[in-house]
Amino acid sequence: MARRGAAALALALALLAVTPAGVGAQGAAVEDPDDDVQETWSLEPSYARPEAKPEPEPFSPPLPAGPGAGERGPRPPQPRPPKKATTKPKKAPKREKLAPSGKNINRKGVRTKSSEKAASDDHGIPLAHDAVREGCPPLGLETLKITDFQLHASTSKRYGLGAHRGRLNIQAGINENDFYDGAWCAGRNDLHQWIEVDARRLTKFTGVITQGRNSLWLSDWVTSYKVMVSNDSHTWATVKNGSGDMIFEGNSEKEIPVLNELPVPMVARYIRINPQSWFDNGSICMRMEILGCPLPDPNNYYHRRNEMTTTDDLDFKHHNYKEMRQLMKVVNEMCPNITRIYNIGKSHQGLKLYAVEISDHPGEHEVGEPEFHYIAGAHGNEVLGRELMLLLMQFLCQEYLAGNLRIVRLVEETRIHILPSLNPDGYEKAYEGGSELGGWSLGRWTHDGIDINNNFPDLNTLLWEAEDRQNIPRKVPNHYIAIPEWFLSENATVAVETRAVIAWMEKIPFVLGGNLQGGELVVAYPYDMVRSLWKTQEHTPTPDDHVFRWLAYSYASTHRLMTDARRRVCHTEDFQKEDGTVNGASWHTVAGSLNDFSYLHTNCFELSIYVGCDKYPHESELPEEWENNRESLIVFMEQVHRGIKGLVRDLHGKGIPNAVISVEGVNHDIRTASDGDYWRLLNPGEYVVTAKAEGFTSSTKNCMVGYDMGATQCDFTLSKTNLARIREIMEKFGKQPVSLPARRLKLRGRKRRQRG
């Protein structure tokens, strides 16, 4: 496939990386208040990079002898207790924060001073600070790259607290039961306990990140530990602090991750964590991630076969707010004829909520062309969706320029809107914490503490109460349900970001949309709220349940992992029984979700797409995550062309806005846009469709939806009712229509007066 667009993008990035002399000391252009995106793009981070210092020489334990070297040998029945540390654990020193990293780690974390001191003791020089920022990525406990078979422990309390649960940020089930609990917990509380990772190849280990147990009821975490490495799982070398074993400071509570860097990199196959102390009233429990660089092994077919690469020349890095705007500007300059940058409002902190429109006629709604949107970043710490959106807009621009017929057709026949960061305030908090040290919830909420995902008006209750009173559709329609007045008041607890999205969705006649989230790998479809009172989980389908199931499956089935029956569950839920899809209410009930609001207040069918177990993956994971989701993102957009579409016009050929389109057997209607055009998502089949509008006689047709891609054209021409014609004629001549009851009363009065 031609890559002219890719080369052009790379050239543009290289040119823009050079900061003009007149920009200023920090290399940032002053923002033009009249232009949302006029600033120079620099690929360099905003901080100055120090000179790289020589990295300490890695230590490697002795390699196993004999032909079985590198193979995991039989484990001795009981591990030897580690030697008593010559350096006793001291009171936890204050932790210093690392500077945000550059390309690789991009994190701001905590580090115990002991590791820096040890490096100085052993080598006479402190650990190079740049080596921390440019260190090794996570091995993949959180992202599940490390399988359950690679995790081992001395003992465990029960299966649900086994070594396979000792993954960073893993979440416990509601009941914290035997299968899905929130950490590895040792079977005994003594100094002989350990948990280890088999990297399956020689790896340069550089650091360890730990958390306590995820639990609503218990407080369990490790306060200090030793680190050991081995090449054969028999002979272990302990990380030293001068002449004695080094004691690393652990956690002081159960959720905030703590990073400890090794004083010198350790090259080995196995790494073991040996707890030395733990919370007084708790047990030995921990979740962890290991930082390490696998050493190249070209002779190992297993590793070469499982390495994921991408051929797309895209900007695979995490982008803060400024970098996101600049990347949008670069894409717009590369594809000015098909892109437009605009904003839908501002965040609580005043950051503009930027969106990119991709269409052959950007800036205008074309009659008969459906509108589609992707939203990401409602939870600021769910970063993968945001980066996928930035990658998607680059990809669409490149492939359009390269003449990819599939992308050209999609762009010319669809008006696509991409909103990559709905909660930029929350993202900036998560970005500060970094990909591994932000925990599970840092940056999730808006600046004023609101969860955007369930901050929309609860229209489900209004609909269901009206149905129970049998007021549908006479008093309450089954669609376009009005927003309650209390929600519109200034005193309502509604985020400014939520109000901006509502205004955006009311202005543009979206047909289909997806909001990208993180922390799981599943596509959730409405309803998201249970209908039965006092239940937290209950299958609650919409009238369009079959359509929503298809839409969800179209994404899940084309994702590289969602429907893979062999993959491990992210946390507690196994969604394979429904092929990587789930009804939102049957998973967990949410009142006021974007999906439910969109379905009941607008024409848009909205789904939540959970794109990965790791909310904030390391930068090195982005190419693989792009490959996992690229085809799904495109296929889902193409589904906007399924079902029927058409125009509803009067006898003069003028489009009728706000006309109601009803499908027999489906208790949910849609309405026409301002030009009289409409789109109704339907699965293949034959449907009886009726168009009606106030002042017009209704019209009914049979419309057939086929299996081929492309909506069936189904137009309607409505004629005005007799009463509407009379009113039109009377108004034309400046007269009001005659009220017959009032005229009768007037005639009776005349007759009485004549008789009298």
mmCIF file with all atom_site columns, N, CA, C and O in Angstrom, residues 418-453:
data_model
loop_
_atom_site.group_PDB
_atom_site.id
_atom_site.type_symbol
_atom_site.label_atom_id
_atom_site.label_alt_id
_atom_site.label_comp_id
_atom_site.label_asym_id
_atom_site.label_entity_id
_atom_site.label_seq_id
_atom_site.pdbx_PDB_ins_code
_atom_site.Cartn_x
_atom_site.Cartn_y
_atom_site.Cartn_z
_atom_site.occupancy
_atom_site.B_iso_or_equiv
_atom_site.pdbx_formal_charge
_atom_site.auth_seq_id
_atom_site.auth_comp_id
_atom_site.auth_asym_id
_atom_site.auth_atom_id
_atom_site.pdbx_PDB_model_num
ATOM 1   N N  . ILE A 1 418 ? -14.240 13.341 16.048 1.00 0.00 ? 418 ILE A N  1
ATOM 2   C CA . ILE A 1 418 ? -13.411 12.667 17.046 1.00 0.00 ? 418 ILE A CA 1
ATOM 3   C C  . ILE A 1 418 ? -13.100 13.652 18.172 1.00 0.00 ? 418 ILE A C  1
ATOM 4   O O  . ILE A 1 418 ? -12.467 14.688 17.950 1.00 0.00 ? 418 ILE A O  1
ATOM 5   N N  . LEU A 1 419 ? -13.572 13.332 19.375 1.00 0.00 ? 419 LEU A N  1
ATOM 6   C CA . LEU A 1 419 ? -13.334 14.142 20.574 1.00 0.00 ? 419 LEU A CA 1
ATOM 7   C C  . LEU A 1 419 ? -12.414 13.333 21.490 1.00 0.00 ? 419 LEU A C  1
ATOM 8   O O  . LEU A 1 419 ? -12.860 12.484 22.247 1.00 0.00 ? 419 LEU A O  1
ATOM 9   N N  . PRO A 1 420 ? -11.098 13.552 21.428 1.00 0.00 ? 420 PRO A N  1
ATOM 10  C CA . PRO A 1 420 ? -10.176 12.642 22.111 1.00 0.00 ? 420 PRO A CA 1
ATOM 11  C C  . PRO A 1 420 ? -10.077 12.809 23.612 1.00 0.00 ? 420 PRO A C  1
ATOM 12  O O  . PRO A 1 420 ? -9.650  11.884 24.301 1.00 0.00 ? 420 PRO A O  1
ATOM 13  N N  . SER A 1 421 ? -10.441 13.970 24.141 1.00 0.00 ? 421 SER A N  1
ATOM 14  C CA . SER A 1 421 ? -10.250 14.202 25.572 1.00 0.00 ? 421 SER A CA 1
ATOM 15  C C  . SER A 1 421 ? -11.396 15.027 26.135 1.00 0.00 ? 421 SER A C  1
ATOM 16  O O  . SER A 1 421 ? -11.382 16.253 26.107 1.00 0.00 ? 421 SER A O  1
ATOM 17  N N  . LEU A 1 422 ? -12.400 14.320 26.679 1.00 0.00 ? 422 LEU A N  1
ATOM 18  C CA . LEU A 1 422 ? -13.559 15.005 27.257 1.00 0.00 ? 422 LEU A CA 1
ATOM 19  C C  . LEU A 1 422 ? -13.246 15.551 28.642 1.00 0.00 ? 422 LEU A C  1
ATOM 20  O O  . LEU A 1 422 ? -13.888 16.492 29.089 1.00 0.00 ? 422 LEU A O  1
ATOM 21  N N  . ASN A 1 423 ? -12.271 14.972 29.313 1.00 0.00 ? 423 ASN A N  1
ATOM 22  C CA . ASN A 1 423 ? -11.918 15.405 30.667 1.00 0.00 ? 423 ASN A CA 1
ATOM 23  C C  . ASN A 1 423 ? -10.424 15.732 30.720 1.00 0.00 ? 423 ASN A C  1
ATOM 24  O O  . ASN A 1 423 ? -9.640  15.013 31.343 1.00 0.00 ? 423 ASN A O  1
ATOM 25  N N  . PRO A 1 424 ? -10.004 16.810 30.073 1.00 0.00 ? 424 PRO A N  1
ATOM 26  C CA . PRO A 1 424 ? -8.565  17.130 30.047 1.00 0.00 ? 424 PRO A CA 1
ATOM 27  C C  . PRO A 1 424 ? -8.001  17.477 31.412 1.00 0.00 ? 424 PRO A C  1
ATOM 28  O O  . PRO A 1 424 ? -6.813  17.247 31.663 1.00 0.00 ? 424 PRO A O  1
ATOM 29  N N  . ASP A 1 425 ? -8.829  18.021 32.317 1.00 0.00 ? 425 ASP A N  1
ATOM 30  C CA . ASP A 1 425 ? -8.339  18.315 33.667 1.00 0.00 ? 425 ASP A CA 1
ATOM 31  C C  . ASP A 1 425 ? -7.902  17.037 34.366 1.00 0.00 ? 425 ASP A C  1
ATOM 32  O O  . ASP A 1 425 ? -6.838  16.974 34.985 1.00 0.00 ? 425 ASP A O  1
ATOM 33  N N  . GLY A 1 426 ? -8.747  16.006 34.285 1.00 0.00 ? 426 GLY A N  1
ATOM 34  C CA . GLY A 1 426 ? -8.397  14.740 34.907 1.00 0.00 ? 426 GLY A CA 1
ATOM 35  C C  . GLY A 1 426 ? -7.191  14.105 34.259 1.00 0.00 ? 426 GLY A C  1
ATOM 36  O O  . GLY A 1 426 ? -6.346  13.504 34.934 1.00 0.00 ? 426 GLY A O  1
ATOM 37  N N  . TYR A 1 427 ? -7.080  14.236 32.927 1.00 0.00 ? 427 TYR A N  1
ATOM 38  C CA . TYR A 1 427 ? -5.940  13.647 32.239 1.00 0.00 ? 427 TYR A CA 1
ATOM 39  C C  . TYR A 1 427 ? -4.630  14.260 32.704 1.00 0.00 ? 427 TYR A C  1
ATOM 40  O O  . TYR A 1 427 ? -3.628  13.545 32.885 1.00 0.00 ? 427 TYR A O  1
ATOM 41  N N  . GLU A 1 428 ? -4.608  15.574 32.887 1.00 0.00 ? 428 GLU A N  1
ATOM 42  C CA . GLU A 1 428 ? -3.367  16.212 33.304 1.00 0.00 ? 428 GLU A CA 1
ATOM 43  C C  . GLU A 1 428 ? -2.908  15.692 34.662 1.00 0.00 ? 428 GLU A C  1
ATOM 44  O O  . GLU A 1 428 ? -1.712  15.545 34.911 1.00 0.00 ? 428 GLU A O  1
ATOM 45  N N  . LYS A 1 429 ? -3.857  15.366 35.551 1.00 0.00 ? 429 LYS A N  1
ATOM 46  C CA . LYS A 1 429 ? -3.489  14.757 36.841 1.00 0.00 ? 429 LYS A CA 1
ATOM 47  C C  . LYS A 1 429 ? -2.901  13.375 36.624 1.00 0.00 ? 429 LYS A C  1
ATOM 48  O O  . LYS A 1 429 ? -1.880  13.009 37.220 1.00 0.00 ? 429 LYS A O  1
ATOM 49  N N  . ALA A 1 430 ? -3.551  12.584 35.782 1.00 0.00 ? 430 ALA A N  1
ATOM 50  C CA . ALA A 1 430 ? -3.052  11.232 35.515 1.00 0.00 ? 430 ALA A CA 1
ATOM 51  C C  . ALA A 1 430 ? -1.699  11.291 34.823 1.00 0.00 ? 430 ALA A C  1
ATOM 52  O O  . ALA A 1 430 ? -0.807  10.486 35.120 1.00 0.00 ? 430 ALA A O  1
ATOM 53  N N  . TYR A 1 431 ? -1.517  12.216 33.919 1.00 0.00 ? 431 TYR A N  1
ATOM 54  C CA . TYR A 1 431 ? -0.257  12.362 33.183 1.00 0.00 ? 431 TYR A CA 1
ATOM 55  C C  . TYR A 1 431 ? 0.885   12.697 34.134 1.00 0.00 ? 431 TYR A C  1
ATOM 56  O O  . TYR A 1 431 ? 2.014   12.242 33.969 1.00 0.00 ? 431 TYR A O  1
ATOM 57  N N  . GLU A 1 432 ? 0.572   13.515 35.157 1.00 0.00 ? 432 GLU A N  1
ATOM 58  C CA . GLU A 1 432 ? 1.575   13.854 36.160 1.00 0.00 ? 432 GLU A CA 1
ATOM 59  C C  . GLU A 1 432 ? 2.009   12.609 36.916 1.00 0.00 ? 432 GLU A C  1
ATOM 60  O O  . GLU A 1 432 ? 3.181   12.404 37.212 1.00 0.00 ? 432 GLU A O  1
ATOM 61  N N  . GLY A 1 433 ? 1.042   11.757 37.275 1.00 0.00 ? 433 GLY A N  1
ATOM 62  C CA . GLY A 1 433 ? 1.360   10.532 37.993 1.00 0.00 ? 433 GLY A CA 1
ATOM 63  C C  . GLY A 1 433 ? 2.116   9.546  37.135 1.00 0.00 ? 433 GLY A C  1
ATOM 64  O O  . GLY A 1 433 ? 3.005   8.852  37.604 1.00 0.00 ? 433 GLY A O  1
ATOM 65  N N  . GLY A 1 434 ? 1.769   9.462  35.865 1.00 0.00 ? 434 GLY A N  1
ATOM 66  C CA . GLY A 1 434 ? 2.457   8.572  34.956 1.00 0.00 ? 434 GLY A CA 1
ATOM 67  C C  . GLY A 1 434 ? 1.738   7.262  34.747 1.00 0.00 ? 434 GLY A C  1
ATOM 68  O O  . GLY A 1 434 ? 0.771   6.935  35.434 1.00 0.00 ? 434 GLY A O  1
ATOM 69  N N  . SER A 1 435 ? 2.243   6.490  33.809 1.00 0.00 ? 435 SER A N  1
ATOM 70  C CA . SER A 1 435 ? 1.523   5.297  33.369 1.00 0.00 ? 435 SER A CA 1
ATOM 71  C C  . SER A 1 435 ? 1.470   4.212  34.427 1.00 0.00 ? 435 SER A C  1
ATOM 72  O O  . SER A 1 435 ? 0.533   3.431  34.458 1.00 0.00 ? 435 SER A O  1
ATOM 73  N N  . GLU A 1 436 ? 2.475   4.120  35.314 1.00 0.00 ? 436 GLU A N  1
ATOM 74  C CA . GLU A 1 436 ? 2.475   3.037  36.292 1.00 0.00 ? 436 GLU A CA 1
ATOM 75  C C  . GLU A 1 436 ? 2.193   3.506  37.710 1.00 0.00 ? 436 GLU A C  1
ATOM 76  O O  . GLU A 1 436 ? 1.862   2.702  38.567 1.00 0.00 ? 436 GLU A O  1
ATOM 77  N N  . LEU A 1 437 ? 2.342   4.794  37.985 1.00 0.00 ? 437 LEU A N  1
ATOM 78  C CA . LEU A 1 437 ? 2.293   5.270  39.366 1.00 0.00 ? 437 LEU A CA 1
ATOM 79  C C  . LEU A 1 437 ? 1.050   6.080  39.686 1.00 0.00 ? 437 LEU A C  1
ATOM 80  O O  . LEU A 1 437 ? 0.955   6.665  40.746 1.00 0.00 ? 437 LEU A O  1
ATOM 81  N N  . GLY A 1 438 ? 0.086   6.099  38.794 1.00 0.00 ? 438 GLY A N  1
ATOM 82  C CA . GLY A 1 438 ? -1.134  6.865  39.047 1.00 0.00 ? 438 GLY A CA 1
ATOM 83  C C  . GLY A 1 438 ? -2.178  6.088  39.816 1.00 0.00 ? 438 GLY A C  1
ATOM 84  O O  . GLY A 1 438 ? -3.181  6.656  40.238 1.00 0.00 ? 438 GLY A O  1
ATOM 85  N N  . GLY A 1 439 ? -1.988  4.780  39.980 1.00 0.00 ? 439 GLY A N  1
ATOM 86  C CA . GLY A 1 439 ? -3.001  3.983  40.661 1.00 0.00 ? 439 GLY A CA 1
ATOM 87  C C  . GLY A 1 439 ? -4.204  3.758  39.772 1.00 0.00 ? 439 GLY A C  1
ATOM 88  O O  . GLY A 1 439 ? -4.172  3.941  38.556 1.00 0.00 ? 439 GLY A O  1
ATOM 89  N N  . TRP A 1 440 ? -5.306  3.351  40.394 1.00 0.00 ? 440 TRP A N  1
ATOM 90  C CA . TRP A 1 440 ? -6.498  2.982  39.653 1.00 0.00 ? 440 TRP A CA 1
ATOM 91  C C  . TRP A 1 440 ? -7.420  4.166  39.378 1.00 0.00 ? 440 TRP A C  1
ATOM 92  O O  . TRP A 1 440 ? -8.248  4.122  38.478 1.00 0.00 ? 440 TRP A O  1
ATOM 93  N N  . SER A 1 441 ? -7.308  5.261  40.146 1.00 0.00 ? 441 SER A N  1
ATOM 94  C CA . SER A 1 441 ? -8.332  6.308  40.041 1.00 0.00 ? 441 SER A CA 1
ATOM 95  C C  . SER A 1 441 ? -7.800  7.732  39.951 1.00 0.00 ? 441 SER A C  1
ATOM 96  O O  . SER A 1 441 ? -8.606  8.659  39.827 1.00 0.00 ? 441 SER A O  1
ATOM 97  N N  . LEU A 1 442 ? -6.486  7.955  40.001 1.00 0.00 ? 442 LEU A N  1
ATOM 98  C CA . LEU A 1 442 ? -5.968  9.318  39.915 1.00 0.00 ? 442 LEU A CA 1
ATOM 99  C C  . LEU A 1 442 ? -6.331  9.934  38.571 1.00 0.00 ? 442 LEU A C  1
ATOM 100 O O  . LEU A 1 442 ? -5.937  9.440  37.522 1.00 0.00 ? 442 LEU A O  1
ATOM 101 N N  . GLY A 1 443 ? -7.116  11.019 38.587 1.00 0.00 ? 443 GLY A N  1
ATOM 102 C CA . GLY A 1 443 ? -7.530  11.694 37.366 1.00 0.00 ? 443 GLY A CA 1
ATOM 103 C C  . GLY A 1 443 ? -8.833  11.191 36.782 1.00 0.00 ? 443 GLY A C  1
ATOM 104 O O  . GLY A 1 443 ? -9.263  11.671 35.731 1.00 0.00 ? 443 GLY A O  1
ATOM 105 N N  . ARG A 1 444 ? -9.490  10.256 37.450 1.00 0.00 ? 444 ARG A N  1
ATOM 106 C CA . ARG A 1 444 ? -10.740 9.700  36.912 1.00 0.00 ? 444 ARG A CA 1
ATOM 107 C C  . ARG A 1 444 ? -11.826 10.764 36.811 1.00 0.00 ? 444 ARG A C  1
ATOM 108 O O  . ARG A 1 444 ? -12.553 10.849 35.825 1.00 0.00 ? 444 ARG A O  1
ATOM 109 N N  . TRP A 1 445 ? -11.946 11.602 37.839 1.00 0.00 ? 445 TRP A N  1
ATOM 110 C CA . TRP A 1 445 ? -13.036 12.559 37.909 1.00 0.00 ? 445 TRP A CA 1
ATOM 111 C C  . TRP A 1 445 ? -12.630 13.919 37.353 1.00 0.00 ? 445 TRP A C  1
ATOM 112 O O  . TRP A 1 445 ? -11.443 14.185 37.124 1.00 0.00 ? 445 TRP A O  1
ATOM 113 N N  . THR A 1 446 ? -13.606 14.773 37.143 1.00 0.00 ? 446 THR A N  1
ATOM 114 C CA . THR A 1 446 ? -13.317 16.140 36.713 1.00 0.00 ? 446 THR A CA 1
ATOM 115 C C  . THR A 1 446 ? -12.665 16.898 37.857 1.00 0.00 ? 446 THR A C  1
ATOM 116 O O  . THR A 1 446 ? -12.556 16.397 38.982 1.00 0.00 ? 446 THR A O  1
ATOM 117 N N  . HIS A 1 447 ? -12.252 18.122 37.587 1.00 0.00 ? 447 HIS A N  1
ATOM 118 C CA . HIS A 1 447 ? -11.581 18.921 38.613 1.00 0.00 ? 447 HIS A CA 1
ATOM 119 C C  . HIS A 1 447 ? -12.488 19.150 39.816 1.00 0.00 ? 447 HIS A C  1
ATOM 120 O O  . HIS A 1 447 ? -12.013 19.237 40.949 1.00 0.00 ? 447 HIS A O  1
ATOM 121 N N  . ASP A 1 448 ? -13.795 19.238 39.587 1.00 0.00 ? 448 ASP A N  1
ATOM 122 C CA . ASP A 1 448 ? -14.728 19.434 40.696 1.00 0.00 ? 448 ASP A CA 1
ATOM 123 C C  . ASP A 1 448 ? -15.309 18.117 41.206 1.00 0.00 ? 448 ASP A C  1
ATOM 124 O O  . ASP A 1 448 ? -16.341 18.106 41.884 1.00 0.00 ? 448 ASP A O  1
ATOM 125 N N  . GLY A 1 449 ? -14.657 16.990 40.886 1.00 0.00 ? 449 GLY A N  1
ATOM 126 C CA . GLY A 1 449 ? -15.002 15.717 41.505 1.00 0.00 ? 449 GLY A CA 1
ATOM 127 C C  . GLY A 1 449 ? -16.214 15.013 40.940 1.00 0.00 ? 449 GLY A C  1
ATOM 128 O O  . GLY A 1 449 ? -16.863 14.234 41.650 1.00 0.00 ? 449 GLY A O  1
ATOM 129 N N  . ILE A 1 450 ? -16.543 15.211 39.669 1.00 0.00 ? 450 ILE A N  1
ATOM 130 C CA . ILE A 1 450 ? -17.731 14.606 39.064 1.00 0.00 ? 450 ILE A CA 1
ATOM 131 C C  . ILE A 1 450 ? -17.307 13.526 38.077 1.00 0.00 ? 450 ILE A C  1
ATOM 132 O O  . ILE A 1 450 ? -16.367 13.703 37.306 1.00 0.00 ? 450 ILE A O  1
ATOM 133 N N  . ASP A 1 451 ? -18.015 12.404 38.110 1.00 0.00 ? 451 ASP A N  1
ATOM 134 C CA . ASP A 1 451 ? -17.798 11.322 37.153 1.00 0.00 ? 451 ASP A CA 1
ATOM 135 C C  . ASP A 1 451 ? -18.684 11.592 35.937 1.00 0.00 ? 451 ASP A C  1
ATOM 136 O O  . ASP A 1 451 ? -19.910 11.431 35.993 1.00 0.00 ? 451 ASP A O  1
ATOM 137 N N  . ILE A 1 452 ? -18.080 12.002 34.836 1.00 0.00 ? 452 ILE A N  1
ATOM 138 C CA . ILE A 1 452 ? -18.854 12.401 33.659 1.00 0.00 ? 452 ILE A CA 1
ATOM 139 C C  . ILE A 1 452 ? -19.689 11.238 33.130 1.00 0.00 ? 452 ILE A C  1
ATOM 140 O O  . ILE A 1 452 ? -20.804 11.436 32.629 1.00 0.00 ? 452 ILE A O  1
ATOM 141 N N  . ASN A 1 453 ? -19.186 10.036 33.259 1.00 0.00 ? 453 ASN A N  1
ATOM 142 C CA . ASN A 1 453 ? -19.852 8.886  32.646 1.00 0.00 ? 453 ASN A CA 1
ATOM 143 C C  . ASN A 1 453 ? -21.267 8.670  33.155 1.00 0.00 ? 453 ASN A C  1
ATOM 144 O O  . ASN A 1 453 ? -22.106 8.131  32.441 1.00 0.00 ? 453 ASN A O  1
#
